[in-house]
Every structure is written in C-alpha cells, then in structure tokens.
Amino acid sequence: MSDTLLTERGLFVAGAAIALFIVYQAVLSLKTRPTRAKSLRISEIYVYPIKSLRPTKLTSALATRYGFEHDRVFMLLQVVPDGYKNMAVSKYPDMTQFLTSIEDRKDGQAVVNVTFRAFGSGQKTNTLSVPLAPETGKLEPFNVDMHGSPTAAFKMPNEYNAWFSECFGYQVVLVYLGNNKREVLWTDLVQTKNASLLAQVPVLGSAIPQTPKITFADCAPYLVVSSTSVDNVSSRLAPDEPMDVTKFRPNIVLSGADEAWDEDYWGKVRIGSVDLIMKHNCVRCASINVDYETGKPGTGESGQVLKKLQKDRRIDKGAKWSPVFGRYAFWRGRNNEQVFRVGDEAVVTDRNKDRTVFNWPGIG
Ligand SMILES: *[C@@H]1O[C@H](CO)[C@@H](O)[C@H](O)[C@H]1NC(C)=O
Ligand SMILES: *[C@@H]1O[C@H](CO)[C@@H](O)[C@H](O)[C@H]1NC(C)=O
Ligand SMILES: *[C@@H]1O[C@H](CO)[C@@H](O)[C@H](O)[C@H]1NC(C)=O
C-alpha cells in the first residue's frame, strides 16, 4: 500500500466525519429552535398598589414571582353592619375616581400618592400619601377572605381610613397585606404535580413543591393582555371612544401579535430569563362597562362592552357566560426577580393545542 493511498483514505474519512458533524449540528439547531416562536414587545406596564383604584403606569417595574413589586399590596373594604365587604370596581365603580402614583422618595421609603378627583367637582382634588411598606408591628391584625382564599393582613391607622371614608362618603378601611400571601385555588394548580411545575427552582436540593402564592390580585400574579385584541374591542366601539385598556386591569400589555385573540393559546411567554406560564383565561364581568371618567356604569357604547364581547368571546368551557379577555400568568424562573421594561422582547415559546379551562371554584 502506497503512502498516497493511505493519505487519500485518511482525507476521505476526515471529510466524511466533518460532513456528518455539520448535518448533526443542523439537526440539533432545528430541534432546539422553538417552533413558531413569535416575538412581541412589552408596550405598557401597570401596577395597582391599591386594588381596584386606578393604576400607576410605569416604564419599568421589578417583576417577582408574586407579581410586580407593590402590586395589590393594599385593598379597601366597606364597613357594613355585620362586618366588612371586599370592594372592587364592578360593585364600587366610584373606586375609579382615585388616581395613584408611585413615588420613590429620597429617604428610600416608597409611597403611593392617591389623588381623589370626583367627577363633577371641577378641578378640585385631594391627595393622600400612603407608605408602600408600612411597619406592621404596630398595626391591628385584620383577616381578609377573597374568592375563598383567605389571608391575614393589617388594618392601616385611622388617618388613612378616615381620608378614604371622607372621599367615598361611607365608612371604609384600608388594609395592608404585609408579608402575607394568598393561596391560589385553581384546581389544576393545587395538585402537587402541576404546582411543582411552577415551584421555586430548588435551592440546594430542597425541592418542596409549592403552590404559587398571590397578593390581593384576584387569581394570579400577572394579567397579560395583547394590544391587538384591545384594538379588536375598540373596533366594536365608536371611533372617538376607543377601549381604555386599563379597564381590563392588565399588568403587562404585549404588542405585535398578528391576530386578535392569539393569546387564547399562549402557553409560555419568555421575557429575559423568566417564563410567564399562562395557565388560565381571565373571564370578565360588568367592571369593563364602567365609565372611568364619571365613576358610574357607562352610558352609550362604553356601557355595552361586556355585551359586545359576550357575542363571540365566551370561549372558556369553565366559565360559560363570561367573555374572556387576557391571560393569567405565573412565574417560572431561576431568578426571584427581574426588571421588566417597556420595549423588552417577549417571545411566545409555547402554544397550547387547546384553550385552557377556567377552574377556580366559585368564580366564572
Ligand atoms: C406625593 O406626596 C408627598 C407627600 O405628601 C409629596 O411630598 C409629593 O410632592 C407628592 N408627589 C406628587 C407627584 O404629588
Ligand atoms: C395538570 O395540567 C394539565 C395541563 O394544564 C392538565 O391537563 C391536567 O389535568 C392537570 N392535572 C391535574 C391533576 O389537575
Ligand atoms: C375581532 O374579532 C372577531 C372574532 O372574535 C373577528 O370576527 C373580527 O373580524 C375581529 N375584528 C377585527 C376588526 O379584527
């Protein structure tokens, strides 16, 4: 055997190996590339420090597994003869007359400034500054039960309750969550197996499956909506009265979806290194008919939004009568927090074959 033959055979083997390697890499890259990944952007961020009041619109916010920092850490309850009633926009449309603005003060104490601007009172406003992390040691314990999921909380000092009572014209109390959290009652999430999907990434082997916990937010840490679907709702209203997205109470508005209602099928949306797991639809009630200007049920087309959506948006088998708008999302990530910014890319990395089914007992 001559030397040349040996070299030729060697070259052939090396060439074949290289070719195989290239094919293998190509197959690998095809397999790891998420199929039909769709790139969207965060276009709006909203935080609601006091549940059911108007939101603070932010350009960035610290996202955590319990929702955005400061989101729904306070709520209001009406004082009634036999106790207290949870307040929310659907039954208390006057709550929309309170604007909020989060202020990071120089002394490191963040506050929310609440401005009451009652319709018909001209430009007259009245502002209260509420510390966002009050010292709970001196506060009176107060239990809250929301949607069957109770939590311990704290009653704020009298000056705050008095200010709100004066504005509303009836007795209310302002309640702070402190470090407490509520359990979610989604029947598919209280099961250990599914809950562990969302559980905190185990630290040093302590893999205790955790059901996700929430604040005074109704059912999930995040509500995500698509601006393409907001546009669809606007197309059903008078041109000079487009839909106000804040009536849907979103935390995150994503823009860039090609089709309205594409979000019905989103399973997972990645933002930075965090996955927002979209477990359920948000089903809607009469709160979307409230006129935020007047603080009363809307007259004209703005008071008909629920009905207009009931026509074709009752698409969740678990909530037959309620139209769906937006997705409830849970946190899955190696990090416990990450700053989300307007303009951040959001990639739909997982689509569900079928629509999800609402299953929080007692709602829908
Ligand atoms: C918020 O309230 C604080 C304390 O009352 C006040 O110093 C500050 O100017 C307020 N900020 C705005 C924007 O109203
Ligand atoms: C777990 O989640 C999957 C997908 O959402 C669902 O099909 C299944 O029924 C859930 N399991 C339980 C025990 O709820
Ligand atoms: C809005 O969505 C409905 C489906 O729910 C669709 O039939 C309609 O064409 C959409 N309208 C616009 C303007 O995209």
CSV table of C-alpha atoms and ligand atoms in Angstrom, one decimal:
chain,number,residue,atom,x,y,z
A,1,MET,CA,0.0,0.0,0.0
A,2,SER,CA,1.5,3.3,-1.0
A,3,ASP,CA,1.6,6.4,1.1
A,4,THR,CA,-0.6,8.3,-1.2
A,5,LEU,CA,-3.4,5.8,-0.9
A,6,LEU,CA,-3.2,6.0,2.9
A,7,THR,CA,-3.4,9.8,2.8
A,8,GLU,CA,-6.4,9.7,0.4
A,9,ARG,CA,-8.3,7.3,2.6
A,10,GLY,CA,-7.4,9.5,5.6
A,11,LEU,CA,-8.7,12.6,3.8
A,12,PHE,CA,-11.9,10.7,2.9
A,13,VAL,CA,-12.6,9.6,6.4
A,14,ALA,CA,-11.9,13.1,7.8
A,15,GLY,CA,-14.2,14.7,5.2
A,16,ALA,CA,-17.0,12.3,5.9
A,17,ALA,CA,-16.7,13.0,9.6
A,18,ILE,CA,-16.8,16.7,9.1
A,19,ALA,CA,-19.9,16.3,6.8
A,20,LEU,CA,-21.6,14.2,9.4
A,21,PHE,CA,-20.8,16.7,12.1
A,22,ILE,CA,-22.3,19.5,10.1
A,23,VAL,CA,-25.5,17.6,9.4
A,24,TYR,CA,-25.7,16.7,13.1
A,25,GLN,CA,-25.4,20.3,14.2
A,26,ALA,CA,-28.0,21.4,11.7
A,27,VAL,CA,-30.5,18.8,13.0
A,28,LEU,CA,-29.7,19.8,16.6
A,29,SER,CA,-30.3,23.5,15.9
A,30,LEU,CA,-33.6,22.7,14.2
A,31,LYS,CA,-34.7,20.6,17.3
A,32,THR,CA,-33.8,23.3,19.8
A,33,ARG,CA,-35.3,26.2,17.9
A,34,PRO,CA,-38.8,26.7,19.4
A,35,THR,CA,-41.3,26.1,16.6
A,36,ARG,CA,-43.4,29.1,15.6
A,37,ALA,CA,-41.8,31.3,18.3
A,38,LYS,CA,-43.4,34.7,17.9
A,39,SER,CA,-41.6,37.8,19.1
A,40,LEU,CA,-43.7,40.5,20.8
A,41,ARG,CA,-42.8,43.6,22.9
A,42,ILE,CA,-43.9,44.9,26.3
A,43,SER,CA,-45.7,48.1,25.3
A,44,GLU,CA,-47.3,49.1,28.7
A,45,ILE,CA,-46.7,48.2,32.4
A,46,TYR,CA,-49.3,48.8,35.1
A,47,VAL,CA,-49.0,48.4,38.8
A,48,TYR,CA,-52.1,48.7,41.1
A,49,PRO,CA,-50.7,49.4,44.7
A,50,ILE,CA,-54.3,49.6,46.0
A,51,LYS,CA,-56.5,47.0,44.4
A,52,SER,CA,-59.3,48.4,42.2
A,53,LEU,CA,-58.1,52.0,42.2
A,54,ARG,CA,-56.6,53.4,39.0
A,55,PRO,CA,-53.1,52.1,38.2
A,56,THR,CA,-49.7,53.7,38.1
A,57,LYS,CA,-48.3,53.4,34.6
A,58,LEU,CA,-44.6,52.7,34.7
A,59,THR,CA,-41.8,52.4,32.1
A,60,SER,CA,-40.1,49.7,34.1
A,61,ALA,CA,-41.0,47.6,37.2
A,62,LEU,CA,-39.4,45.0,39.3
A,63,ALA,CA,-41.1,41.7,38.5
A,64,THR,CA,-41.2,38.9,41.1
A,65,ARG,CA,-42.9,35.6,41.5
A,66,TYR,CA,-45.8,37.3,43.4
A,67,GLY,CA,-46.3,39.9,40.7
A,68,PHE,CA,-44.8,43.4,40.2
A,69,GLU,CA,-43.3,45.0,43.3
A,70,HIS,CA,-46.1,47.0,45.1
A,71,ASP,CA,-48.9,45.4,43.0
A,72,ARG,CA,-52.1,44.9,45.0
A,73,VAL,CA,-50.5,45.1,48.4
A,74,PHE,CA,-53.4,47.2,49.7
A,75,MET,CA,-57.2,46.8,49.3
A,76,LEU,CA,-60.3,48.6,50.6
A,77,LEU,CA,-63.3,47.1,52.4
A,78,GLN,CA,-66.6,48.8,53.1
A,79,VAL,CA,-67.7,48.8,56.7
A,80,VAL,CA,-71.2,47.2,56.8
A,81,PRO,CA,-73.5,46.4,59.8
A,82,ASP,CA,-72.3,42.8,60.1
A,83,GLY,CA,-68.7,43.2,59.2
A,84,TYR,CA,-66.8,44.2,56.0
A,85,LYS,CA,-67.3,43.8,52.3
A,86,ASN,CA,-64.4,43.5,49.8
A,87,MET,CA,-64.5,46.4,47.4
A,88,ALA,CA,-63.9,46.0,43.6
A,89,VAL,CA,-64.7,48.1,40.6
A,90,SER,CA,-67.7,46.0,39.5
A,91,LYS,CA,-69.7,46.8,42.6
A,92,TYR,CA,-68.0,50.0,43.6
A,93,PRO,CA,-67.4,52.0,40.3
A,94,ASP,CA,-66.6,55.1,42.4
A,95,MET,CA,-63.2,53.5,43.1
A,96,THR,CA,-62.2,54.6,39.6
A,97,GLN,CA,-62.1,58.2,40.9
A,98,PHE,CA,-58.9,57.6,42.7
A,99,LEU,CA,-55.7,58.0,40.8
A,100,THR,CA,-52.4,56.6,42.0
A,101,SER,CA,-48.8,57.5,41.5
A,102,ILE,CA,-45.8,55.6,43.0
A,103,GLU,CA,-43.1,57.8,44.3
A,104,ASP,CA,-39.6,56.5,45.3
A,105,ARG,CA,-38.8,59.1,47.9
A,106,LYS,CA,-35.2,60.2,48.6
A,107,ASP,CA,-35.2,58.6,52.1
A,108,GLY,CA,-35.7,55.2,50.5
A,109,GLN,CA,-39.4,54.9,51.6
A,110,ALA,CA,-41.6,54.4,48.6
A,111,VAL,CA,-45.1,55.9,48.8
A,112,VAL,CA,-48.2,55.9,46.7
A,113,ASN,CA,-49.9,59.2,46.3
A,114,VAL,CA,-53.6,58.7,46.0
A,115,THR,CA,-55.5,61.6,44.4
A,116,PHE,CA,-59.3,61.7,44.7
A,117,ARG,CA,-60.8,63.6,41.8
A,118,ALA,CA,-64.6,63.2,41.9
A,119,PHE,CA,-66.4,63.7,38.7
A,120,GLY,CA,-68.3,67.0,38.6
A,121,SER,CA,-66.2,68.6,41.4
A,122,GLY,CA,-64.3,70.7,38.8
A,123,GLN,CA,-60.5,70.6,39.2
A,124,LYS,CA,-60.8,70.0,43.0
A,125,THR,CA,-58.6,67.2,44.1
A,126,ASN,CA,-57.4,65.8,47.4
A,127,THR,CA,-54.2,63.8,47.8
A,128,LEU,CA,-53.1,61.3,50.4
A,129,SER,CA,-49.6,59.8,50.6
A,130,VAL,CA,-49.5,56.1,51.7
A,131,PRO,CA,-46.2,54.4,52.6
A,132,LEU,CA,-45.8,51.3,50.5
A,133,ALA,CA,-44.1,49.2,53.1
A,134,PRO,CA,-45.5,50.4,56.5
A,135,GLU,CA,-44.1,49.0,59.7
A,136,THR,CA,-46.6,46.2,60.6
A,137,GLY,CA,-45.6,45.8,64.2
A,138,LYS,CA,-48.0,48.5,65.4
A,139,LEU,CA,-50.8,47.7,63.0
A,140,GLU,CA,-54.0,45.9,64.1
A,141,PRO,CA,-54.3,42.3,62.5
A,142,PHE,CA,-57.2,42.0,60.0
A,143,ASN,CA,-58.3,38.9,58.1
A,144,VAL,CA,-59.4,39.1,54.5
A,145,ASP,CA,-61.2,36.4,52.5
A,146,MET,CA,-61.1,37.0,48.8
A,147,HIS,CA,-62.5,34.4,46.3
A,148,GLY,CA,-62.4,31.7,49.0
A,149,SER,CA,-58.7,32.2,49.6
A,150,PRO,CA,-58.2,34.0,52.9
A,151,THR,CA,-55.1,35.8,54.3
A,152,ALA,CA,-54.0,37.5,57.4
A,153,ALA,CA,-53.5,41.2,56.8
A,154,PHE,CA,-53.3,44.5,58.7
A,155,LYS,CA,-55.6,47.5,59.2
A,156,MET,CA,-54.0,50.8,58.4
A,157,PRO,CA,-54.1,53.6,61.1
A,158,ASN,CA,-57.2,55.7,61.4
A,159,GLU,CA,-55.9,58.7,59.4
A,160,TYR,CA,-55.9,56.6,56.2
A,161,ASN,CA,-59.3,55.0,56.8
A,162,ALA,CA,-60.8,58.4,57.7
A,163,TRP,CA,-59.4,60.0,54.5
A,164,PHE,CA,-60.9,57.3,52.3
A,165,SER,CA,-64.2,57.3,54.2
A,166,GLU,CA,-64.5,61.0,53.7
A,167,CYS,CA,-63.9,60.7,49.9
A,168,PHE,CA,-66.3,57.8,49.4
A,169,GLY,CA,-69.0,59.2,51.7
A,170,TYR,CA,-69.3,55.9,53.6
A,171,GLN,CA,-67.1,54.0,56.0
A,172,VAL,CA,-64.2,52.0,54.6
A,173,VAL,CA,-61.0,50.6,55.8
A,174,LEU,CA,-57.6,50.4,54.1
A,175,VAL,CA,-55.9,47.1,54.6
A,176,TYR,CA,-52.2,46.1,54.0
A,177,LEU,CA,-51.0,42.7,53.1
A,178,GLY,CA,-47.6,42.9,54.7
A,179,ASN,CA,-45.5,39.8,54.1
A,180,ASN,CA,-48.6,37.6,53.9
A,181,LYS,CA,-49.8,35.9,50.7
A,182,ARG,CA,-52.9,34.1,49.5
A,183,GLU,CA,-53.1,30.6,48.1
A,184,VAL,CA,-54.3,30.1,44.5
A,185,LEU,CA,-57.3,27.7,44.3
A,186,TRP,CA,-57.1,26.8,40.6
A,187,THR,CA,-57.9,23.1,40.8
A,188,ASP,CA,-55.1,22.2,38.3
A,189,LEU,CA,-52.6,24.1,40.4
A,190,VAL,CA,-53.3,22.8,43.9
A,191,GLN,CA,-52.4,19.4,42.6
A,192,THR,CA,-48.8,18.8,43.6
A,193,LYS,CA,-47.7,17.6,40.3
A,194,ASN,CA,-48.8,20.6,38.4
A,195,ALA,CA,-47.9,23.1,41.1
A,196,SER,CA,-44.4,21.8,41.2
A,197,LEU,CA,-44.1,22.9,37.5
A,198,LEU,CA,-44.3,26.5,38.8
A,199,ALA,CA,-42.4,25.9,42.1
A,200,GLN,CA,-39.4,27.8,43.0
A,201,VAL,CA,-36.3,26.3,41.5
A,202,PRO,CA,-35.0,24.1,44.3
A,203,VAL,CA,-32.2,25.6,46.3
A,204,LEU,CA,-29.5,23.0,47.2
A,205,GLY,CA,-31.8,20.1,46.8
A,206,SER,CA,-34.8,21.3,48.9
A,207,ALA,CA,-37.3,20.7,46.2
A,208,ILE,CA,-40.5,21.3,48.1
A,209,PRO,CA,-43.3,21.7,45.6
A,210,GLN,CA,-45.0,25.0,46.2
A,211,THR,CA,-48.4,26.1,45.0
A,212,PRO,CA,-47.9,29.6,43.7
A,213,LYS,CA,-48.9,32.4,46.1
A,214,ILE,CA,-50.6,35.7,45.3
A,215,THR,CA,-51.3,39.1,46.8
A,216,PHE,CA,-54.7,40.8,46.7
A,217,ALA,CA,-54.7,40.3,43.0
A,218,ASP,CA,-57.7,38.2,42.2
A,219,CYS,CA,-56.4,34.9,40.8
A,220,ALA,CA,-52.7,35.2,39.6
A,221,PRO,CA,-49.6,37.3,40.0
A,222,TYR,CA,-49.8,38.7,36.4
A,223,LEU,CA,-52.5,39.6,34.0
A,224,VAL,CA,-51.2,39.8,30.4
A,225,VAL,CA,-53.2,41.2,27.5
A,226,SER,CA,-52.5,41.7,23.8
A,227,SER,CA,-52.8,45.2,22.3
A,228,THR,CA,-54.0,43.6,19.1
A,229,SER,CA,-57.0,42.3,21.0
A,230,VAL,CA,-57.6,45.7,22.6
A,231,ASP,CA,-57.8,47.1,19.1
A,232,ASN,CA,-60.4,44.5,18.2
A,233,VAL,CA,-62.5,45.7,21.1
A,234,SER,CA,-62.0,49.3,20.0
A,235,SER,CA,-63.2,48.4,16.6
A,236,ARG,CA,-66.6,47.5,18.2
A,237,LEU,CA,-66.9,50.9,19.7
A,238,ALA,CA,-67.5,54.4,18.4
A,239,PRO,CA,-64.3,55.7,16.7
A,240,ASP,CA,-64.0,58.6,19.2
A,241,GLU,CA,-64.3,56.3,22.2
A,242,PRO,CA,-61.7,53.6,21.8
A,243,MET,CA,-61.3,51.0,24.6
A,244,ASP,CA,-59.4,52.1,27.6
A,245,VAL,CA,-57.0,49.2,28.2
A,246,THR,CA,-56.8,49.9,31.9
A,247,LYS,CA,-60.5,48.8,32.3
A,248,PHE,CA,-59.1,45.3,31.7
A,249,ARG,CA,-56.7,45.8,34.7
A,250,PRO,CA,-53.6,44.4,32.9
A,251,ASN,CA,-50.1,44.3,34.4
A,252,ILE,CA,-48.4,43.8,31.1
A,253,VAL,CA,-49.6,44.8,27.6
A,254,LEU,CA,-47.9,43.0,24.8
A,255,SER,CA,-47.9,44.4,21.3
A,256,GLY,CA,-47.0,42.8,18.0
A,257,ALA,CA,-49.4,39.8,17.8
A,258,ASP,CA,-50.6,39.4,14.2
A,259,GLU,CA,-54.1,38.3,15.1
A,260,ALA,CA,-56.5,39.3,17.8
A,261,TRP,CA,-57.1,36.5,20.4
A,262,ASP,CA,-53.9,34.7,19.5
A,263,GLU,CA,-53.2,34.9,23.3
A,264,ASP,CA,-56.0,32.4,24.0
A,265,TYR,CA,-53.5,29.7,23.0
A,266,TRP,CA,-50.3,31.1,24.6
A,267,GLY,CA,-48.8,28.6,27.0
A,268,LYS,CA,-45.5,30.3,27.8
A,269,VAL,CA,-44.0,33.7,27.1
A,270,ARG,CA,-40.4,34.3,27.8
A,271,ILE,CA,-39.2,37.7,28.9
A,272,GLY,CA,-35.4,37.9,29.6
A,273,SER,CA,-34.7,34.8,31.6
A,274,VAL,CA,-38.2,34.4,33.0
A,275,ASP,CA,-41.0,32.3,31.7
A,276,LEU,CA,-44.5,33.6,32.3
A,277,ILE,CA,-46.6,30.4,32.3
A,278,MET,CA,-50.1,31.3,31.1
A,279,LYS,CA,-52.3,28.9,32.9
A,280,HIS,CA,-55.8,30.4,32.6
A,281,ASN,CA,-58.0,32.9,30.8
A,282,CYS,CA,-59.3,36.0,32.6
A,283,VAL,CA,-63.1,35.9,32.5
A,284,ARG,CA,-64.9,39.3,32.6
A,285,CYS,CA,-67.7,40.9,34.5
A,286,ALA,CA,-69.5,44.3,34.4
A,287,SER,CA,-66.5,46.2,35.6
A,288,ILE,CA,-65.4,46.7,31.9
A,289,ASN,CA,-68.6,48.7,31.4
A,290,VAL,CA,-67.7,51.3,34.0
A,291,ASP,CA,-67.0,54.9,32.7
A,292,TYR,CA,-63.7,55.8,34.4
A,293,GLU,CA,-64.5,59.5,33.9
A,294,THR,CA,-67.7,59.5,35.8
A,295,GLY,CA,-67.1,56.6,38.1
A,296,LYS,CA,-70.5,55.2,37.1
A,297,PRO,CA,-71.7,52.4,34.7
A,298,GLY,CA,-71.1,53.7,31.2
A,299,THR,CA,-73.9,55.1,29.1
A,300,GLY,CA,-73.8,54.6,25.4
A,301,GLU,CA,-71.4,52.2,23.8
A,302,SER,CA,-68.8,52.2,26.6
A,303,GLY,CA,-71.5,50.7,28.8
A,304,GLN,CA,-72.0,47.8,26.3
A,305,VAL,CA,-68.5,46.3,26.2
A,306,LEU,CA,-69.4,43.2,28.2
A,307,LYS,CA,-72.4,42.5,25.9
A,308,LYS,CA,-70.3,43.2,22.8
A,309,LEU,CA,-67.8,40.6,23.9
A,310,GLN,CA,-70.3,38.1,25.0
A,311,LYS,CA,-71.3,37.7,21.4
A,312,ASP,CA,-68.1,35.8,20.4
A,313,ARG,CA,-65.7,35.8,23.3
A,314,ARG,CA,-67.4,33.2,25.6
A,315,ILE,CA,-64.8,30.7,24.7
A,316,ASP,CA,-63.9,29.2,28.0
A,317,LYS,CA,-65.7,26.0,28.8
A,318,GLY,CA,-65.2,26.6,32.5
A,319,ALA,CA,-67.0,30.0,32.5
A,320,LYS,CA,-69.9,29.7,30.1
A,321,TRP,CA,-71.4,33.1,30.5
A,322,SER,CA,-68.3,35.3,30.8
A,323,PRO,CA,-66.3,36.6,27.9
A,324,VAL,CA,-62.6,36.1,28.0
A,325,PHE,CA,-60.0,38.9,27.8
A,326,GLY,CA,-56.4,38.3,28.7
A,327,ARG,CA,-54.3,35.6,30.3
A,328,TYR,CA,-53.4,34.9,33.9
A,329,ALA,CA,-49.7,34.2,34.2
A,330,PHE,CA,-47.4,32.6,36.7
A,331,TRP,CA,-43.7,32.9,37.2
A,332,ARG,CA,-41.1,30.3,36.4
A,333,GLY,CA,-37.5,31.4,36.5
A,334,ARG,CA,-34.2,30.7,38.1
A,335,ASN,CA,-34.2,34.3,39.5
A,336,ASN,CA,-36.6,35.5,42.0
A,337,GLU,CA,-36.9,38.9,40.4
A,338,GLN,CA,-36.1,40.7,37.1
A,339,VAL,CA,-36.8,44.2,35.9
A,340,PHE,CA,-39.3,44.3,33.1
A,341,ARG,CA,-39.1,47.3,30.8
A,342,VAL,CA,-41.4,48.8,28.2
A,343,GLY,CA,-39.7,47.7,24.9
A,344,ASP,CA,-38.5,44.4,26.3
A,345,GLU,CA,-38.9,41.5,23.9
A,346,ALA,CA,-41.4,38.8,24.8
A,347,VAL,CA,-41.3,35.5,23.0
A,348,VAL,CA,-44.2,33.1,22.8
A,349,THR,CA,-42.2,29.9,23.3
A,350,ASP,CA,-45.1,27.5,23.9
A,351,ARG,CA,-48.6,27.3,22.4
A,352,ASN,CA,-51.3,25.2,23.8
A,353,LYS,CA,-53.1,22.9,21.4
A,354,ASP,CA,-56.5,23.6,23.1
A,355,ARG,CA,-57.8,26.5,25.1
A,356,THR,CA,-57.4,26.4,28.9
A,357,VAL,CA,-60.4,25.8,31.1
A,358,PHE,CA,-61.3,28.1,34.0
A,359,ASN,CA,-61.5,26.1,37.2
A,360,TRP,CA,-61.2,28.5,40.2
A,361,PRO,CA,-64.2,27.3,42.4
A,362,GLY,CA,-66.9,29.9,42.9
A,363,ILE,CA,-65.8,32.3,40.1
A,364,GLY,CA,-66.9,32.3,36.4
B,1,LIG,C1,-46.6,62.8,46.9
B,1,LIG,O1,-46.8,63.1,48.3
B,1,LIG,C2,-45.7,63.6,49.0
B,1,LIG,C3,-46.1,63.7,50.5
B,1,LIG,O2,-47.4,64.2,50.6
B,1,LIG,C4,-45.4,64.9,48.4
B,1,LIG,O3,-44.2,65.4,49.1
B,1,LIG,C5,-45.1,64.8,46.9
B,1,LIG,O4,-44.8,66.0,46.3
B,1,LIG,C6,-46.2,64.1,46.2
B,1,LIG,N1,-45.9,63.9,44.9
B,1,LIG,C7,-46.7,64.2,43.9
B,1,LIG,C8,-46.2,64.0,42.5
B,1,LIG,O5,-47.9,64.7,44.1
B,2,LIG,C1,-52.2,19.4,35.1
B,2,LIG,O1,-52.2,20.3,34.0
B,2,LIG,C2,-52.5,19.8,32.7
B,2,LIG,C3,-52.3,20.8,31.7
B,2,LIG,O2,-52.7,22.1,32.1
B,2,LIG,C4,-54.0,19.3,32.8
B,2,LIG,O3,-54.3,18.8,31.6
B,2,LIG,C5,-54.1,18.3,33.9
B,2,LIG,O4,-55.5,17.9,34.0
B,2,LIG,C6,-53.7,18.9,35.2
B,2,LIG,N1,-53.7,17.8,36.3
B,2,LIG,C7,-54.5,17.9,37.3
B,2,LIG,C8,-54.3,16.8,38.3
B,2,LIG,O5,-55.2,18.8,37.5
B,3,LIG,C1,-62.5,40.9,16.1
B,3,LIG,O1,-62.6,39.5,16.5
B,3,LIG,C2,-63.6,38.8,15.9
B,3,LIG,C3,-63.5,37.4,16.5
B,3,LIG,O2,-63.8,37.4,17.8
B,3,LIG,C4,-63.5,38.8,14.4
B,3,LIG,O3,-64.6,38.1,13.9
B,3,LIG,C5,-63.4,40.2,13.9
B,3,LIG,O4,-63.2,40.1,12.5
B,3,LIG,C6,-62.3,41.0,14.6
B,3,LIG,N1,-62.4,42.3,14.1
B,3,LIG,C7,-61.3,43.0,13.7
B,3,LIG,C8,-61.5,44.4,13.2
B,3,LIG,O5,-60.2,42.5,13.6
